[in-house]
Coordinates of C-alpha atoms in Angstrom, one line a residue:
Chain A
X460 CA 0.0 -0.2 -0.2
X461 CA 1.3 3.3 -1.0
X462 CA 1.7 5.5 2.6
X463 CA 1.3 9.3 1.8
X464 CA 2.5 11.4 4.2
X465 CA 1.6 15.7 4.9
X466 CA 3.7 18.6 6.1
X467 CA 3.1 20.3 8.5
X468 CA 0.2 18.8 10.5
X469 CA -1.1 22.3 11.0
X470 CA -0.6 25.4 9.2
X471 CA -1.1 29.1 11.0
X472 CA -1.4 31.6 8.7
X473 CA -4.0 34.9 7.8
X474 CA -5.5 36.2 4.8
X475 CA -3.4 36.8 2.1
X476 CA -0.9 35.1 2.7
X477 CA 0.4 32.6 1.0
X478 CA 0.6 28.4 1.8
X479 CA 2.3 25.8 0.5
X480 CA 1.2 22.7 1.5
X481 CA 3.3 19.7 1.0
X482 CA 2.3 15.6 0.4
X483 CA 5.0 13.5 0.1
X484 CA 4.4 9.1 -1.2
X485 CA 5.9 6.2 -0.2
X486 CA 6.9 5.2 -3.6
X487 CA 7.0 7.3 -6.8
X488 CA 3.3 7.4 -8.5
X489 CA 4.0 10.2 -11.6
X490 CA 1.7 12.6 -11.3
X491 CA -1.2 10.7 -10.7
X492 CA -2.3 12.6 -7.1
X493 CA -5.4 14.9 -6.2
X494 CA -5.9 17.1 -3.6
X495 CA -9.6 18.2 -1.6
X496 CA -10.3 20.8 0.7
X497 CA -12.9 19.6 3.6
X498 CA -14.4 22.2 6.0
X499 CA -16.3 21.2 9.5
X500 CA -19.3 18.8 8.2
X501 CA -19.1 19.2 4.9
X502 CA -18.0 16.5 2.4
X503 CA -14.7 17.1 1.0
X504 CA -14.4 19.4 -2.1
X505 CA -11.7 17.8 -5.0
X506 CA -9.9 20.7 -5.8
X507 CA -7.0 19.1 -8.2
X508 CA -6.2 16.2 -10.0
X509 CA -3.7 14.7 -12.0
X510 CA -1.0 16.7 -10.5
X511 CA -2.1 20.1 -11.5
X512 CA -5.4 20.3 -13.0
X513 CA -7.7 21.9 -11.3
X514 CA -11.0 20.4 -10.6
X515 CA -14.6 22.1 -12.9
X516 CA -15.0 25.8 -10.4
X517 CA -11.9 25.5 -8.3
X518 CA -10.3 29.1 -8.4
X519 CA -6.9 29.7 -10.2
X520 CA -5.5 30.6 -6.6
X521 CA -5.1 26.7 -6.0
X522 CA -2.8 25.5 -7.7
X523 CA -0.8 22.0 -7.7
X524 CA 2.0 21.0 -8.5
X525 CA 5.3 17.8 -8.3
X526 CA 6.1 14.7 -10.2
X527 CA 7.2 11.0 -8.7
X528 CA 7.3 11.3 -5.0
X529 CA 6.4 15.1 -3.8
X530 CA 4.1 17.3 -4.3
X531 CA 3.0 20.5 -3.2
X532 CA -0.6 22.1 -3.4
X533 CA -0.1 25.9 -3.2
X534 CA -2.3 28.2 -2.5
X535 CA -1.6 32.0 -3.4
X536 CA -3.1 34.8 -1.0
X537 CA -5.7 32.7 1.2
X538 CA -9.8 33.7 1.0
X539 CA -11.6 33.4 4.7
X540 CA -13.0 30.6 3.0
X541 CA -10.0 28.9 2.2
X542 CA -9.1 28.1 5.7
X543 CA -9.9 24.0 6.1
X544 CA -8.6 20.7 6.4
X545 CA -6.9 19.3 3.2
X546 CA -6.2 16.4 1.9
X547 CA -3.6 14.2 -0.9
X548 CA -4.8 11.0 -2.8
X549 CA -2.8 8.9 -5.2
X550 CA -4.9 7.1 -7.7
X551 CA -1.3 5.6 -9.1
X552 CA -1.6 1.8 -7.5
X553 CA -4.7 0.2 -5.6
X554 CA -5.4 0.9 -3.0
X555 CA -6.1 4.4 -3.6
X556 CA -4.7 5.8 -0.5
X557 CA -5.6 9.6 0.9
X558 CA -2.8 11.7 3.2
X559 CA -3.4 12.6 7.2
X560 CA -4.1 15.7 6.3
X561 CA -2.7 19.5 6.9
X562 CA -5.7 22.1 9.0
X563 CA -4.7 25.4 8.2
X564 CA -6.2 27.4 10.7
X565 CA -6.5 31.5 11.2
X566 CA -3.9 32.7 12.5
Chain B
X1220 CA -28.1 19.1 -10.3
X1221 CA -25.7 16.8 -10.2
X1222 CA -26.4 14.7 -6.5
X1223 CA -25.6 11.9 -4.7
X1224 CA -27.6 11.2 -1.9
X1225 CA -27.2 8.3 0.6
X1226 CA -28.8 6.2 3.1
X1227 CA -29.0 2.9 4.8
X1228 CA -26.6 4.2 7.9
X1229 CA -27.3 3.7 10.9
X1230 CA -26.8 1.9 14.9
X1231 CA -25.5 -1.8 14.6
X1232 CA -24.1 -4.5 17.0
X1233 CA -21.3 -5.8 16.3
X1234 CA -21.1 -8.9 13.8
X1235 CA -24.6 -7.6 12.2
X1236 CA -24.7 -6.2 8.4
X1237 CA -25.6 -3.4 7.1
X1238 CA -27.0 -2.3 3.5
X1239 CA -26.0 1.4 2.7
X1240 CA -27.5 3.3 -0.8
X1241 CA -26.3 5.9 -3.0
X1242 CA -28.7 7.6 -5.6
X1243 CA -27.3 9.6 -8.2
X1244 CA -29.1 12.1 -10.3
X1245 CA -28.3 14.5 -12.4
X1246 CA -25.4 13.0 -14.7
X1247 CA -24.9 9.9 -16.1
X1248 CA -24.6 6.9 -14.1
X1249 CA -24.2 4.2 -16.1
X1250 CA -21.1 6.2 -17.4
X1251 CA -18.9 7.1 -14.0
X1252 CA -17.0 4.9 -11.3
X1253 CA -18.2 5.3 -8.2
X1254 CA -16.3 5.5 -4.7
X1255 CA -17.5 4.8 -0.8
X1256 CA -15.2 6.6 0.9
X1257 CA -15.1 7.0 5.0
X1258 CA -14.6 8.7 8.1
X1259 CA -14.1 7.5 11.6
X1260 CA -15.0 10.2 13.9
X1261 CA -12.0 13.3 13.9
X1262 CA -9.9 11.5 12.2
X1263 CA -9.4 11.3 7.7
X1264 CA -10.5 10.3 4.8
X1265 CA -9.7 6.2 4.5
X1266 CA -10.9 4.7 0.7
X1267 CA -13.2 2.0 1.2
X1268 CA -13.8 1.0 -2.5
X1269 CA -14.8 1.3 -6.1
X1270 CA -17.0 -0.1 -9.0
X1271 CA -15.6 0.7 -12.8
X1272 CA -18.5 2.1 -15.5
X1273 CA -20.8 -1.0 -15.4
X1274 CA -20.1 -2.1 -12.3
X1275 CA -17.7 -4.8 -14.6
X1276 CA -14.5 -4.1 -12.2
X1277 CA -14.7 -3.9 -8.4
X1278 CA -11.9 -3.0 -5.7
X1279 CA -11.2 -2.6 -2.3
X1280 CA -9.5 -1.8 0.4
X1281 CA -7.4 -4.2 2.4
X1282 CA -8.9 -3.5 5.7
X1283 CA -13.2 -4.3 4.1
X1284 CA -11.5 -7.1 1.4
X1285 CA -13.8 -10.1 1.9
X1286 CA -16.8 -8.3 4.5
X1287 CA -18.0 -5.8 2.2
X1288 CA -19.6 -5.7 -1.8
X1289 CA -19.8 -2.9 -3.8
X1290 CA -22.1 -2.6 -6.0
X1291 CA -24.3 -1.1 -8.9
X1292 CA -28.2 -1.3 -10.7
X1293 CA -28.0 1.3 -13.6
X1294 CA -31.6 1.6 -14.6
X1295 CA -32.2 2.8 -10.8
X1296 CA -28.7 5.6 -10.6
X1297 CA -28.7 3.2 -7.3
X1298 CA -24.6 2.1 -5.9
X1299 CA -24.9 0.3 -2.8
X1300 CA -22.5 -1.1 -0.1
X1301 CA -23.0 -4.2 2.2
X1302 CA -21.5 -4.6 4.6
X1303 CA -21.0 -7.8 6.6
X1304 CA -18.8 -9.4 10.3
X1305 CA -19.2 -5.1 10.7
X1306 CA -17.2 -4.6 13.5
X1307 CA -15.9 -1.6 15.4
X1308 CA -13.9 0.5 13.8
X1309 CA -16.1 0.5 10.6
X1310 CA -17.5 3.0 13.1
X1311 CA -17.9 6.4 10.4
X1312 CA -19.4 8.4 8.2
X1313 CA -19.8 6.4 4.6
X1314 CA -19.7 8.8 1.6
X1315 CA -19.9 7.7 -2.2
X1316 CA -18.3 9.9 -4.9
X1317 CA -18.4 10.0 -8.1
X1318 CA -15.3 9.7 -10.0
X1319 CA -14.2 12.9 -12.8
X1320 CA -13.4 10.4 -15.3
X1321 CA -15.3 9.5 -17.9
X1322 CA -12.6 6.9 -19.4
X1323 CA -13.6 3.7 -18.3
X1324 CA -11.8 1.5 -15.6
X1325 CA -9.9 5.2 -15.3
X1326 CA -10.0 7.1 -11.2
X1327 CA -8.5 10.8 -11.9
X1328 CA -10.2 12.1 -8.1
X1329 CA -13.4 12.3 -6.9
X1330 CA -15.5 15.2 -7.7
X1331 CA -18.7 14.9 -6.8
X1332 CA -19.6 13.7 -2.9
X1333 CA -22.4 12.6 -1.3
X1334 CA -23.3 14.2 2.7
X1335 CA -22.9 11.5 4.1
X1336 CA -24.4 8.7 5.7
X1337 CA -23.0 7.4 9.5
X1338 CA -22.9 3.8 10.2
X1339 CA -22.3 3.0 13.9
X1340 CA -21.1 -0.5 15.5
X1341 CA -21.9 -0.7 18.9
X1342 CA -22.9 -2.9 21.4

């Protein structure tokens, strides 16, 4: 099973700041990585798939990069609605696995 | 509008069975791969199972293999998760989610999610 590690566990930032979230993978997965946002009491929302493709309706301030084992989700300028938990997920091998999440909270 | 609505959750004793349903609307269900994902209280996301377009292929997490069965009825636009031999660690909110891929047996990410149904396994 492919293991995903996300860092930091918590990121405390202010609105308008840049957020950089990391996802490291236990083996190379090419570009087969997705990112999700989840707010309390809500279902997750797909932000990015295949490393850098934004899902429908996702603002341009969200971007993804990386390949192989190291991936990054960048939020260029945090909006108030961006404070949430973010998960990465690989689809290179079955079973699909998620990372443990990074919480982005308000500083 | 594209919707997924889960149902069938509840409180069940360890060792018992439960069947979850996921009703789809607003999109071509038969042309979509669908997943079940769960989230234990206060925990992260855990992928559970997936079915390909048309249901010809099924995939499972090791933690549920042999106990859970994913199935779909394309005539009813409905997905199911049959769960047997339930354990305390199966306690979670269960989400169904559509895969964004339109290519058969390709899975890119989950772009439409239901609101979830809660399963509690407790004596």
